[in-house]
Short mmCIF file of C-alpha atoms in Angstrom, two decimals:
data_model
loop_
_atom_site.label_atom_id
_atom_site.label_comp_id
_atom_site.label_asym_id
_atom_site.label_seq_id
_atom_site.Cartn_x
_atom_site.Cartn_y
_atom_site.Cartn_z
CA UNK W 1 0.00 0.00 0.00
CA UNK W 2 1.17 3.48 -0.82
CA UNK W 3 0.40 6.16 1.73
CA UNK W 4 -0.86 9.39 0.15
CA UNK W 5 1.72 12.15 0.56
CA UNK W 6 0.47 15.23 2.30
CA UNK W 7 1.01 18.46 0.41
CA UNK W 8 2.20 21.37 2.53
CA UNK W 9 -0.18 24.29 2.71
CA UNK W 10 1.25 27.71 3.53
CA UNK W 11 -0.56 30.67 5.07
CA UNK W 12 -1.06 33.67 2.78
CA UNK W 13 0.62 36.08 5.19
CA UNK W 14 3.89 34.16 4.98
CA UNK W 15 4.38 35.52 1.47
CA UNK W 16 4.48 39.22 2.21
CA UNK W 17 7.03 40.96 4.41
CA UNK W 18 6.26 42.59 7.71
CA UNK W 19 7.82 46.02 7.33
CA UNK W 20 7.74 47.55 10.76
CA UNK W 21 8.86 51.06 11.41
CA UNK W 22 11.18 49.77 14.13
CA UNK W 23 13.42 48.62 11.25
CA UNK W 24 13.87 52.20 10.12
CA UNK W 25 17.48 53.11 9.47
CA UNK S 1 20.15 22.05 3.11
CA UNK S 2 22.88 23.99 1.30
CA UNK S 3 22.36 21.75 -1.73
CA UNK S 4 18.70 22.74 -2.02
CA UNK S 5 17.90 24.78 -5.13
CA UNK S 6 15.93 27.14 -2.92
CA UNK S 7 18.63 27.55 -0.26
CA UNK S 8 18.02 30.83 1.51
CA UNK S 9 14.54 31.18 0.07
CA UNK S 10 11.34 30.10 1.79
CA UNK S 11 9.73 27.01 0.18
CA UNK S 12 6.35 28.68 -0.38
CA UNK S 13 7.68 30.79 -3.28
CA UNK S 14 8.28 27.68 -5.38
CA UNK S 15 5.85 27.56 -8.31
CA UNK S 16 2.95 25.25 -7.49
CA UNK S 17 3.08 25.84 -3.72
CA UNK S 18 -0.39 25.75 -2.18
CA UNK S 19 -1.35 28.91 -0.32
CA UNK S 20 -4.34 29.19 2.01
CA UNK S 21 -6.14 32.51 2.02
CA UNK S 22 -7.81 33.87 5.15
CA UNK S 23 -11.23 32.62 4.02
CA UNK S 24 -9.84 29.10 3.61
CA UNK S 25 -9.58 29.16 -0.18
CA UNK S 26 -6.53 27.40 -1.61
CA UNK S 27 -4.55 28.88 -4.49
CA UNK S 28 -1.21 28.27 -6.12
CA UNK S 29 1.40 30.91 -5.38
CA UNK S 30 1.64 31.87 -9.06
CA UNK S 31 -2.14 32.46 -9.24
CA UNK S 32 -2.34 34.96 -6.37
CA UNK S 33 -3.76 38.38 -7.17
CA UNK S 34 -3.70 41.70 -5.36
CA UNK S 35 -7.32 41.17 -4.22
CA UNK S 36 -6.37 37.90 -2.49
CA UNK S 37 -4.00 39.73 -0.16
CA UNK S 38 -6.32 42.69 0.40
CA UNK S 39 -9.34 40.50 1.17
CA UNK S 40 -7.33 38.15 3.38
CA UNK S 41 -6.09 41.06 5.46
CA UNK S 42 -9.68 42.31 5.84
CA UNK S 43 -10.84 38.89 7.01
CA UNK S 44 -7.93 38.36 9.39
CA UNK S 45 -8.68 41.37 11.57
CA UNK S 46 -5.15 41.30 13.00
CA UNK S 47 -3.20 42.27 9.93
CA UNK S 48 -3.14 45.45 7.89
CA UNK S 49 -1.94 45.78 4.31
CA UNK S 50 0.46 48.62 3.71
CA UNK S 51 1.62 50.14 0.45
CA UNK S 52 5.41 50.11 0.46
CA UNK S 53 7.06 52.08 -2.32
CA UNK S 54 10.54 51.09 -3.45
CA UNK S 55 12.71 54.18 -2.89
CA UNK S 56 16.14 52.78 -3.58
CA UNK S 57 17.83 49.49 -4.51
CA UNK S 58 21.53 49.23 -3.82
CA UNK S 59 24.16 46.55 -3.62
CA UNK S 60 24.87 44.84 -0.35
CA UNK S 61 28.16 43.58 1.07
CA UNK S 62 26.72 40.09 0.81
CA UNK S 63 26.98 38.22 -2.52
CA UNK S 64 23.67 37.93 -4.40
CA UNK S 65 21.99 40.29 -1.94
CA UNK S 66 20.63 43.81 -2.19
CA UNK S 67 19.38 46.41 0.23
CA UNK S 68 15.94 47.73 -0.66
CA UNK S 69 14.70 50.93 0.92
CA UNK S 70 10.92 51.18 1.21
CA UNK S 71 8.66 54.08 2.08
CA UNK S 72 6.01 52.31 4.16
CA UNK S 73 2.38 53.24 4.66
CA UNK S 74 0.71 56.60 5.10
CA UNK S 75 3.50 57.79 7.37
CA UNK S 76 6.10 57.04 4.68
CA UNK S 77 8.34 55.43 7.26
CA UNK S 78 11.72 54.57 5.73
CA UNK S 79 12.52 50.88 6.13
CA UNK S 80 15.52 49.04 4.71
CA UNK S 81 15.62 45.30 4.17
CA UNK S 82 18.47 43.13 2.93
CA UNK S 83 17.29 40.29 0.72
CA UNK S 84 18.60 37.91 -1.92
CA UNK S 85 18.31 39.30 -5.44
CA UNK S 86 15.86 36.53 -6.34
CA UNK S 87 13.52 37.20 -3.39
CA UNK S 88 10.04 37.96 -4.77
CA UNK S 89 7.83 40.82 -3.61
CA UNK S 90 4.20 41.27 -4.65
CA UNK S 91 3.64 44.56 -6.48
CA UNK S 92 0.13 46.04 -6.38
CA UNK S 93 -1.76 45.36 -9.60
CA UNK S 94 1.27 43.66 -11.17
CA UNK S 95 2.19 40.53 -9.26
CA UNK S 96 5.46 38.92 -8.27
CA UNK S 97 8.58 40.96 -8.89
CA UNK S 98 12.21 40.58 -7.89
CA UNK S 99 15.49 42.37 -8.42
CA UNK S 100 16.68 39.50 -10.61
CA UNK S 101 13.64 37.89 -12.24
CA UNK S 102 15.74 35.52 -14.35
CA UNK S 103 17.29 34.07 -11.22
CA UNK S 104 13.91 33.82 -9.49
CA UNK S 105 12.53 31.88 -12.43
CA UNK S 106 15.61 29.68 -12.53
CA UNK S 107 15.47 28.83 -8.81
CA UNK S 108 11.73 28.82 -8.12
CA UNK S 109 10.09 28.52 -11.57
CA UNK S 110 8.03 31.54 -10.45
CA UNK S 111 7.49 34.10 -13.19
CA UNK S 112 8.53 37.55 -12.02
CA UNK S 113 8.72 41.09 -13.31
CA UNK S 114 11.74 43.28 -12.60
CA UNK S 115 11.39 45.13 -9.29
CA UNK S 116 12.14 48.81 -9.85
CA UNK S 117 12.26 52.08 -7.96
CA UNK S 118 8.70 53.43 -7.72
CA UNK S 119 7.02 50.02 -7.57
CA UNK S 120 4.44 49.73 -4.78
CA UNK S 121 4.75 46.45 -2.91
CA UNK S 122 2.33 44.78 -0.53
CA UNK S 123 3.58 44.60 3.02
CA UNK S 124 1.94 43.84 6.34
CA UNK S 125 1.82 45.35 9.77
CA UNK S 126 -0.01 44.27 12.88
CA UNK S 127 -3.06 46.43 13.53
CA UNK S 128 -2.05 46.66 17.17
CA UNK S 129 1.22 48.36 16.20
CA UNK S 130 0.92 52.11 16.13
#
């Protein structure tokens, strides 16, 4: 028997950066 | 693993990766649209979409990396991030863009436009942050 492989699912907010003003140069 | 083709890049940018929006809908990373991010942020309640304009792109001391200066949100806060040249950002109304689209496509199979000064990228902040 072959076990079905689970496909990873990623949350939408992982794909966009958090740009916080604390990083200001 | 250093031998991974996506070393240094998160796995979810690989073409075909399954992304779950805030309403539970599943989409492939290459099929995401501006509305998907905007609507997901509205549903989430915790997160706020900001418009981050690329002000400057300059070389970094690190090989294959650049420093991108953004003007973030209504306050136009200046934020610098150091990223790999192939790192994709989502530009409003345009889609995925990186400083080196050829390299992004080579490593991730993700089609990208060239990220340029003046492009407005999607970024996030926590609503609780003032």
